[in-house]
mmCIF file with all atom_site columns, C-alpha atoms in Angstrom:
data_model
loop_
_atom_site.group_PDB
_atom_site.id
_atom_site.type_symbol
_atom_site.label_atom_id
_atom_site.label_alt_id
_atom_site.label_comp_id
_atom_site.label_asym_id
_atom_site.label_entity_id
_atom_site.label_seq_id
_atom_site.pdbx_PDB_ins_code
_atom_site.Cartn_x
_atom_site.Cartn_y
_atom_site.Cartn_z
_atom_site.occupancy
_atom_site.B_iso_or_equiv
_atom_site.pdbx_formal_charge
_atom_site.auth_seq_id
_atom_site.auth_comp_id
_atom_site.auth_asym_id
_atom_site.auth_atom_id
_atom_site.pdbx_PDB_model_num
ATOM 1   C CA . UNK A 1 1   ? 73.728  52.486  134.072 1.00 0.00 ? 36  UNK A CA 1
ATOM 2   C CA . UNK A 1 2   ? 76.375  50.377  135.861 1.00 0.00 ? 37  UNK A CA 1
ATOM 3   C CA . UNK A 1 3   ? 79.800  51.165  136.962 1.00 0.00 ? 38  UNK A CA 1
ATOM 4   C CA . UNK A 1 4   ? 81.513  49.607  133.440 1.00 0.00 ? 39  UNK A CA 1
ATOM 5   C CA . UNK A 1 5   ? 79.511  52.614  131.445 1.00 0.00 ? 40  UNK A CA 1
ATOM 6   C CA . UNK A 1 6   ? 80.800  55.491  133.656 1.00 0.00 ? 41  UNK A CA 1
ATOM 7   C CA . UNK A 1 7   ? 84.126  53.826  133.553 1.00 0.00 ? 42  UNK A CA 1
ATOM 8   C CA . UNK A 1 8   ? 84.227  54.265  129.557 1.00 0.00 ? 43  UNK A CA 1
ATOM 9   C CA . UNK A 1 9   ? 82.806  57.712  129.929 1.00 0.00 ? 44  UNK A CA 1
ATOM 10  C CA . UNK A 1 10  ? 85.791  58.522  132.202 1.00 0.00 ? 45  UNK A CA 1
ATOM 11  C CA . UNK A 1 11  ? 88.295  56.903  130.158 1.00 0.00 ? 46  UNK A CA 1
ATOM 12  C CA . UNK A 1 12  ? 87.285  58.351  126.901 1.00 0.00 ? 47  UNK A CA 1
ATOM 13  C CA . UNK A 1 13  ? 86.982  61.905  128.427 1.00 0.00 ? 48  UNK A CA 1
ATOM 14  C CA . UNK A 1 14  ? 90.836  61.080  129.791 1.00 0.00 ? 49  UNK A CA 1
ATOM 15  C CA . UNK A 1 15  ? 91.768  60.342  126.142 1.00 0.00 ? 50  UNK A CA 1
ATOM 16  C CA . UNK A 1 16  ? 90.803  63.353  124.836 1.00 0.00 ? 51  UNK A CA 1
ATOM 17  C CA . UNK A 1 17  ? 92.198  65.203  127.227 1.00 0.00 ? 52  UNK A CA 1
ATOM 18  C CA . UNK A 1 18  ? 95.391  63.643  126.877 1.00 0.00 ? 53  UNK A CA 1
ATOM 19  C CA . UNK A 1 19  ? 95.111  64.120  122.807 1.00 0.00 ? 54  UNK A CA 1
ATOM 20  C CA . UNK A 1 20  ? 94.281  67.695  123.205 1.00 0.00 ? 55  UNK A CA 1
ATOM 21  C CA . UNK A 1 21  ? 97.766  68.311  126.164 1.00 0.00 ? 56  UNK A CA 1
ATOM 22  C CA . UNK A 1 22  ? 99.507  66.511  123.575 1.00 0.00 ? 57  UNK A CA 1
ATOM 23  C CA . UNK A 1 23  ? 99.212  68.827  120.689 1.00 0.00 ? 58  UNK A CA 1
ATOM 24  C CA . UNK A 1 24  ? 99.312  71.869  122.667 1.00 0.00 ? 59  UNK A CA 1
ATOM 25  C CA . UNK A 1 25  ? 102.580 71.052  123.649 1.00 0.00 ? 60  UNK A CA 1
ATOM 26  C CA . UNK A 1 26  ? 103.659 69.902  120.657 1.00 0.00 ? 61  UNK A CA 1
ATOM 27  C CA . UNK A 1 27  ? 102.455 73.179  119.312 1.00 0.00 ? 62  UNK A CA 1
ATOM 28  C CA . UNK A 1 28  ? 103.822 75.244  121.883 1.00 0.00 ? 63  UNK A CA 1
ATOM 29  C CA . UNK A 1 29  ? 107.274 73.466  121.953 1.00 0.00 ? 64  UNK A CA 1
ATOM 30  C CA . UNK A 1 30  ? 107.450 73.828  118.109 1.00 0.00 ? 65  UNK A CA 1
ATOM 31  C CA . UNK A 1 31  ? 106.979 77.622  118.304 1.00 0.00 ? 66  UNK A CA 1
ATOM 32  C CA . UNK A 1 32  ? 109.804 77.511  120.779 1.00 0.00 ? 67  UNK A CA 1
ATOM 33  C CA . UNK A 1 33  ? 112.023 76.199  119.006 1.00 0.00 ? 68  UNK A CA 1
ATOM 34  C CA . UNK A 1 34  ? 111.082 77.770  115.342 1.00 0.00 ? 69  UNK A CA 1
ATOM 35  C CA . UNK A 1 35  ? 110.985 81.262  116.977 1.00 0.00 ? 70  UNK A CA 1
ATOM 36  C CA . UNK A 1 36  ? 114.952 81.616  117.596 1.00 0.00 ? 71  UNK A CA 1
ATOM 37  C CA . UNK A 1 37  ? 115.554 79.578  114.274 1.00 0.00 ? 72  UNK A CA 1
ATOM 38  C CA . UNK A 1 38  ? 113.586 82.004  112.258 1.00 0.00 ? 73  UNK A CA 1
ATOM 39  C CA . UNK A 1 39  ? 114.918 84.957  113.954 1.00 0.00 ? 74  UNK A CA 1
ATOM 40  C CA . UNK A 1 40  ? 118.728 83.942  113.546 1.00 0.00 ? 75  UNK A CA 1
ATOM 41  C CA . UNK A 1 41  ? 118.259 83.343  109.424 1.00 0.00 ? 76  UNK A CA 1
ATOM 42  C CA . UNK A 1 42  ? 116.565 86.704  109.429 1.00 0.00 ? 77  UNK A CA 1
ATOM 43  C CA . UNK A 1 43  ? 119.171 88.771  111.119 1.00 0.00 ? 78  UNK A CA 1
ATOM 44  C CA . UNK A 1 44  ? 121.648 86.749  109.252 1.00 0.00 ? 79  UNK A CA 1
ATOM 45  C CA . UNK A 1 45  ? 120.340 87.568  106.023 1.00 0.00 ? 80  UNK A CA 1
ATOM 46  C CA . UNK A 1 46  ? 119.313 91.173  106.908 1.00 0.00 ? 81  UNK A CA 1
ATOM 47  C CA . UNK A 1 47  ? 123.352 91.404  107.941 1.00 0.00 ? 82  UNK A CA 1
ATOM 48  C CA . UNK A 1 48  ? 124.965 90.062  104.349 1.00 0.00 ? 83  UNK A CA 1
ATOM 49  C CA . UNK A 1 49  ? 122.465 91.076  101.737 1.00 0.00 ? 84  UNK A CA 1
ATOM 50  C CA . UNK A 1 50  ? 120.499 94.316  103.365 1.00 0.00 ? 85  UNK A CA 1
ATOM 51  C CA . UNK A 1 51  ? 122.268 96.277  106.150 1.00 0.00 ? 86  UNK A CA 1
ATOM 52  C CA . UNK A 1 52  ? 123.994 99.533  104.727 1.00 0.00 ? 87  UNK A CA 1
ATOM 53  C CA . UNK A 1 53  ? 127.494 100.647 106.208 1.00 0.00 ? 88  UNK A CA 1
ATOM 54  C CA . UNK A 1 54  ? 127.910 104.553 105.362 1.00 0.00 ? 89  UNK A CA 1
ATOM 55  C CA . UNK A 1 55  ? 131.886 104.704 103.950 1.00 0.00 ? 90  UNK A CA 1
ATOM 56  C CA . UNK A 1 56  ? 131.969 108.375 102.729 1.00 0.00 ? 91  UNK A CA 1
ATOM 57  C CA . UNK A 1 57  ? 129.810 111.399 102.361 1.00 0.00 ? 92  UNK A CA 1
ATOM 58  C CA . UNK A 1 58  ? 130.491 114.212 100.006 1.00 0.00 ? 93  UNK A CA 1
ATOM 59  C CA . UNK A 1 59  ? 128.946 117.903 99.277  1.00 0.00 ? 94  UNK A CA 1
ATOM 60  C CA . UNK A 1 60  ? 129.569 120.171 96.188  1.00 0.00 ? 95  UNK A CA 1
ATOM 61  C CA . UNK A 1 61  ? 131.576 122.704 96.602  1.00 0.00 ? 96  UNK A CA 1
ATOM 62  C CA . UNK A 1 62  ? 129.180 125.135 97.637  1.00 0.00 ? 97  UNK A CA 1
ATOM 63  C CA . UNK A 1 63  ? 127.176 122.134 99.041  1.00 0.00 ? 98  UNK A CA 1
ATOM 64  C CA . UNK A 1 64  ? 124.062 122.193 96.905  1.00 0.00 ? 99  UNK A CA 1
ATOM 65  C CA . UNK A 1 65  ? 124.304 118.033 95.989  1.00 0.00 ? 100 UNK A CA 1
ATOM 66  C CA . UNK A 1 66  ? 125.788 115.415 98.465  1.00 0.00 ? 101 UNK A CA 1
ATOM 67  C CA . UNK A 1 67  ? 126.511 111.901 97.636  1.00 0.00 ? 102 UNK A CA 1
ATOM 68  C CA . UNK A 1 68  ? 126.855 109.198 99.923  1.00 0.00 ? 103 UNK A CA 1
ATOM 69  C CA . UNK A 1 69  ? 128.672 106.081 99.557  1.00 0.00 ? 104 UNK A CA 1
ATOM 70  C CA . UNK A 1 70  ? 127.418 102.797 101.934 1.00 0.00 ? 105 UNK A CA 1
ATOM 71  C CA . UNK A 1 71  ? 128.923 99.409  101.685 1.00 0.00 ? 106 UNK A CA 1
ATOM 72  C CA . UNK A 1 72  ? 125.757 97.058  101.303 1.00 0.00 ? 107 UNK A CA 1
ATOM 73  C CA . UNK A 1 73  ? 125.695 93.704  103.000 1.00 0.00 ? 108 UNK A CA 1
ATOM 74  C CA . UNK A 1 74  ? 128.723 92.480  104.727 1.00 0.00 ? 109 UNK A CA 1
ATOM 75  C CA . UNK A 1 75  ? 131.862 90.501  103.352 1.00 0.00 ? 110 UNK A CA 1
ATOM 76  C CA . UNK A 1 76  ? 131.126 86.897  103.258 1.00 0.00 ? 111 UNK A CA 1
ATOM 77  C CA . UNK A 1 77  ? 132.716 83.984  101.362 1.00 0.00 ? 112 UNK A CA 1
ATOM 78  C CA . UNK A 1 78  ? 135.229 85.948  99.808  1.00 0.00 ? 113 UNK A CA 1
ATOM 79  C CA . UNK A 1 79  ? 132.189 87.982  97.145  1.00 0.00 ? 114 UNK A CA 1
ATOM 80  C CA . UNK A 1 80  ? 132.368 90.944  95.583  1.00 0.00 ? 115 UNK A CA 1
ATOM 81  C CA . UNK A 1 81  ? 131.372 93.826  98.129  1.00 0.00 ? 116 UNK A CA 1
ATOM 82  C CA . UNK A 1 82  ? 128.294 95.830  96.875  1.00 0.00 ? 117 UNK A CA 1
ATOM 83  C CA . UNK A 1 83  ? 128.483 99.762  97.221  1.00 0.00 ? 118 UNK A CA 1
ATOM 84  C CA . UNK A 1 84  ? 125.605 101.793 97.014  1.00 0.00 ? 119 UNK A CA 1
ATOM 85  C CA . UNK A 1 85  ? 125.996 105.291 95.809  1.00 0.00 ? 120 UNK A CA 1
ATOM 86  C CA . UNK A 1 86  ? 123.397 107.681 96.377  1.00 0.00 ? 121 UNK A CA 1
ATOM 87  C CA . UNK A 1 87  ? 122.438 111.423 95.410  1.00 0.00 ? 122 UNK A CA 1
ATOM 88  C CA . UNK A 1 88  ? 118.453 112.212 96.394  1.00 0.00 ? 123 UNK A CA 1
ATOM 89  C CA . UNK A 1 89  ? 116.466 109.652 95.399  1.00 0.00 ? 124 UNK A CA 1
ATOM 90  C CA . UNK A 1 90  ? 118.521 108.010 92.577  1.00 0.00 ? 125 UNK A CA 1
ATOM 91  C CA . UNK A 1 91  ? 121.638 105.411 93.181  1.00 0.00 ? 126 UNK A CA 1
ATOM 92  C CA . UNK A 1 92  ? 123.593 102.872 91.644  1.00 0.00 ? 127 UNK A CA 1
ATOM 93  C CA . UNK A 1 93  ? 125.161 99.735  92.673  1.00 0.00 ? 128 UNK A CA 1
ATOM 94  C CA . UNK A 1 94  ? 128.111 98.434  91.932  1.00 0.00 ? 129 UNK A CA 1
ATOM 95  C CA . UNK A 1 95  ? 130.525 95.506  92.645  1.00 0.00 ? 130 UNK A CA 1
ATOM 96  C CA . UNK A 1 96  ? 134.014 95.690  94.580  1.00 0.00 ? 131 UNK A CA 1
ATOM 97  C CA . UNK A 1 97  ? 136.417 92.743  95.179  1.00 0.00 ? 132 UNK A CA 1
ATOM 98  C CA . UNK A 1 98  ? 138.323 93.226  98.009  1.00 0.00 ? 133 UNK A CA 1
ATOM 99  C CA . UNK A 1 99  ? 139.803 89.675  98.609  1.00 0.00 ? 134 UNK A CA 1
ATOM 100 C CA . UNK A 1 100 ? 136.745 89.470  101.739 1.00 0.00 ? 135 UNK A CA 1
ATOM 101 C CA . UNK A 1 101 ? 137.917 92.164  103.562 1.00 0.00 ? 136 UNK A CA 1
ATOM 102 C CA . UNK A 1 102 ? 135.836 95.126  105.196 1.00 0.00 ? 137 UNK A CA 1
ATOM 103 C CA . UNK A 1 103 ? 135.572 97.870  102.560 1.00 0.00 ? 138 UNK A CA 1
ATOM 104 C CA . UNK A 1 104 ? 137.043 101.373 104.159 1.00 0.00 ? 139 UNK A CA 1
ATOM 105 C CA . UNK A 1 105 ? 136.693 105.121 103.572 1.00 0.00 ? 140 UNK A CA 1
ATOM 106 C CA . UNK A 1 106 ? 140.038 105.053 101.501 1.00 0.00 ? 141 UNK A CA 1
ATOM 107 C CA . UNK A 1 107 ? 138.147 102.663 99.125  1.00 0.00 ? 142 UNK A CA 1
ATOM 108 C CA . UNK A 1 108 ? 136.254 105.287 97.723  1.00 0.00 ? 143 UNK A CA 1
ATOM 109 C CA . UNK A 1 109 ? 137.238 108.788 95.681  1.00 0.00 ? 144 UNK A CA 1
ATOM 110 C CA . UNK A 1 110 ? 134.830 111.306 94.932  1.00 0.00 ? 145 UNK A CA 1
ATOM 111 C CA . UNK A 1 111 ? 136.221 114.378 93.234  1.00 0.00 ? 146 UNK A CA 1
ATOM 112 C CA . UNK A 1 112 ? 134.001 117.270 92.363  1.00 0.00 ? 147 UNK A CA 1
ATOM 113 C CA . UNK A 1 113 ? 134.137 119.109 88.947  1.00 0.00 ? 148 UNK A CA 1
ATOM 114 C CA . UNK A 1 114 ? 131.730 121.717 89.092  1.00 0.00 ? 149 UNK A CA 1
ATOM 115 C CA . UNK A 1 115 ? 128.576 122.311 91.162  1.00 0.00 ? 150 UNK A CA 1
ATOM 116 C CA . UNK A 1 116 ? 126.451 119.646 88.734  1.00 0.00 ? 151 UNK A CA 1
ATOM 117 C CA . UNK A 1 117 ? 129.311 116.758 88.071  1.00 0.00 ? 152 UNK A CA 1
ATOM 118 C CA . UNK A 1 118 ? 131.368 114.623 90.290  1.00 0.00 ? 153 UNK A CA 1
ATOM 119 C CA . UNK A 1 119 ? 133.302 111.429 89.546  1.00 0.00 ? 154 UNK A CA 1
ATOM 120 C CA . UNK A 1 120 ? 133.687 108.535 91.851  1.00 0.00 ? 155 UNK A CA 1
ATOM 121 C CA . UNK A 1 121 ? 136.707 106.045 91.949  1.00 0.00 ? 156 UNK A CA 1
ATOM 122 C CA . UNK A 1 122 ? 136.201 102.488 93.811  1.00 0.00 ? 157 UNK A CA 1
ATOM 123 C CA . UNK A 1 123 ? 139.484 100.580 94.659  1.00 0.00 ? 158 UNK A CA 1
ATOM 124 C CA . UNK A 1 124 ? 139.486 97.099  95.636  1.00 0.00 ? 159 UNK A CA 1
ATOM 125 C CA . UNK A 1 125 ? 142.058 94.771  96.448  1.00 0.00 ? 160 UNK A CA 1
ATOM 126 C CA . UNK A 1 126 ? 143.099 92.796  93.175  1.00 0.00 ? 161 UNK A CA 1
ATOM 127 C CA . UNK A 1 127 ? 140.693 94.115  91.017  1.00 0.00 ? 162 UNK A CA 1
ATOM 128 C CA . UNK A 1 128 ? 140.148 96.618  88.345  1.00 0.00 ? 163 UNK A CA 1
ATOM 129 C CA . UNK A 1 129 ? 139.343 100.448 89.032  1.00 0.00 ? 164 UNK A CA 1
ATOM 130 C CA . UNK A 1 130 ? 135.699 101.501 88.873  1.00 0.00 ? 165 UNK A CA 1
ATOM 131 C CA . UNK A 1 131 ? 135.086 105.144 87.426  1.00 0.00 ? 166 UNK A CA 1
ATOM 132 C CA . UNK A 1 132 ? 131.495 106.498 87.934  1.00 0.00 ? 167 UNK A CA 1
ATOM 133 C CA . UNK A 1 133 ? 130.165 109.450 86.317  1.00 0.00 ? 168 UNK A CA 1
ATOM 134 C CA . UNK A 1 134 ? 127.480 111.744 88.566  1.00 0.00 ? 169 UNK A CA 1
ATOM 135 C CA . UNK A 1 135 ? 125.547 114.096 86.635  1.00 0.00 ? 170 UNK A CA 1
ATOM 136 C CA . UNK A 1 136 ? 122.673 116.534 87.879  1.00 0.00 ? 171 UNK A CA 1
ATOM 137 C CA . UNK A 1 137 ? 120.545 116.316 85.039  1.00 0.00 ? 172 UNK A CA 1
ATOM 138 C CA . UNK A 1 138 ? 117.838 119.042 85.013  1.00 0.00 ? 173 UNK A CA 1
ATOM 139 C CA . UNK A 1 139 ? 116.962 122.348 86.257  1.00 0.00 ? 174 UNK A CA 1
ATOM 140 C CA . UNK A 1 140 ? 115.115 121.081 89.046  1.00 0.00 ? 175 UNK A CA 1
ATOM 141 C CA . UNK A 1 141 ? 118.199 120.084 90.589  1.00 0.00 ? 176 UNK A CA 1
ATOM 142 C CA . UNK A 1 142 ? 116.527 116.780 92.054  1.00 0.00 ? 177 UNK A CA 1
ATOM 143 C CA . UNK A 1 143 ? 117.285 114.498 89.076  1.00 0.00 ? 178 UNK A CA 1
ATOM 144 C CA . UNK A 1 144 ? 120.474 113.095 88.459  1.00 0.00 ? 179 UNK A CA 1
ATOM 145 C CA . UNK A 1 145 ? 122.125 110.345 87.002  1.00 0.00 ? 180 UNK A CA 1
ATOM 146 C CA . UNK A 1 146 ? 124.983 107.748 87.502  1.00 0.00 ? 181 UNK A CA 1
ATOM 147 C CA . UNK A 1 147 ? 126.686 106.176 84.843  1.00 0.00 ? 182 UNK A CA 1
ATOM 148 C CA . UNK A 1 148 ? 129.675 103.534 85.049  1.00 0.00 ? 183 UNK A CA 1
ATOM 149 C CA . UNK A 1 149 ? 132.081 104.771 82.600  1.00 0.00 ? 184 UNK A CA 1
ATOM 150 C CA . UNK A 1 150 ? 135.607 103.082 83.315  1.00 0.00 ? 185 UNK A CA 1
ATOM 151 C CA . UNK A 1 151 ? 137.511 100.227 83.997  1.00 0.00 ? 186 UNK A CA 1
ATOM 152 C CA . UNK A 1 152 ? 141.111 100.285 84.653  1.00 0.00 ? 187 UNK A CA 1
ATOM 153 C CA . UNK A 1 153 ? 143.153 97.284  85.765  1.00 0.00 ? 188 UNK A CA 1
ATOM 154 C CA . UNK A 1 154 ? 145.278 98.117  88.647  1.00 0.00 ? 189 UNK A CA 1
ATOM 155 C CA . UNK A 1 155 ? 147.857 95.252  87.602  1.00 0.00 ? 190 UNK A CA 1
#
């Protein structure tokens, strides 16, 4: 074996090593940089489509039901605001447009007929009125139903 052999040995360990620091910093510096990326598109879509913003809550009269009424996603390029209304395990969504703006308590009516039936009122800047119908709909009192049953232009 003469020196020439041990000198290839050398350099081809060398080159490996240098291939293998290589891609672990390309791999390391790619999580780096995908990490905050990924994060910021998440919390960003989380905050317009997902996140729910409680606007009113309101019992029965002798507070047996309550429904709630959250403000889903946030206001962005001037869309409709969604609103959630909910009553145990059944809701509804529906569509407000507000001109972009924040949608706020005073948005939102819910007046109380009896025990079993409510109706809610949405108001939006420059749009129509939205009239929802709440029902309990069986003796069990955990089934109930929501029902869109107006639309009155506020023109």
């Amino acid at each position: 074996m003469n020196m020439y052999d041990n000198f290839d040995h050398k350099r081809g360990y060398t080159r490996r090593g240098e291939k293998r620091g290589c891609l672990t910093w390309t791999i390391l510096l790619t999580i780096l940089l995908l990490v905050p990326i990924v994060s910021f598109g998440a919390k960003f879509i989380y905050e317009t489509a997902f996140r729910e913003r409680l606007l009113v809550i309101s019992h029965s009269p002798h507070n047996v039901h309550k429904i709630e009424v959250f403000e889903k996603g946030a206001e962005t390029f001037f869309r409709p605001s969604t609103v959630r209304i909910k009553h145990s395990d059944s809701h509804i969504d529906c569509h407000i447009r507000h001109d972009g703006s924040s949608l706020q308590p005073s948005n939102v009516s819910v007046t109380w007929k009896n025990e079993k039936e409510a109706t809610i009122t949405l108001t939006g800047d420059g749009q129509t009125f939205k009239t929802i119908e709440f029902k309990v709909t069986n003796h069990e009192e955990d089934s109930s139903s929501f029902q869109e049953v107006q639309r009155t232009s506020s023109f």
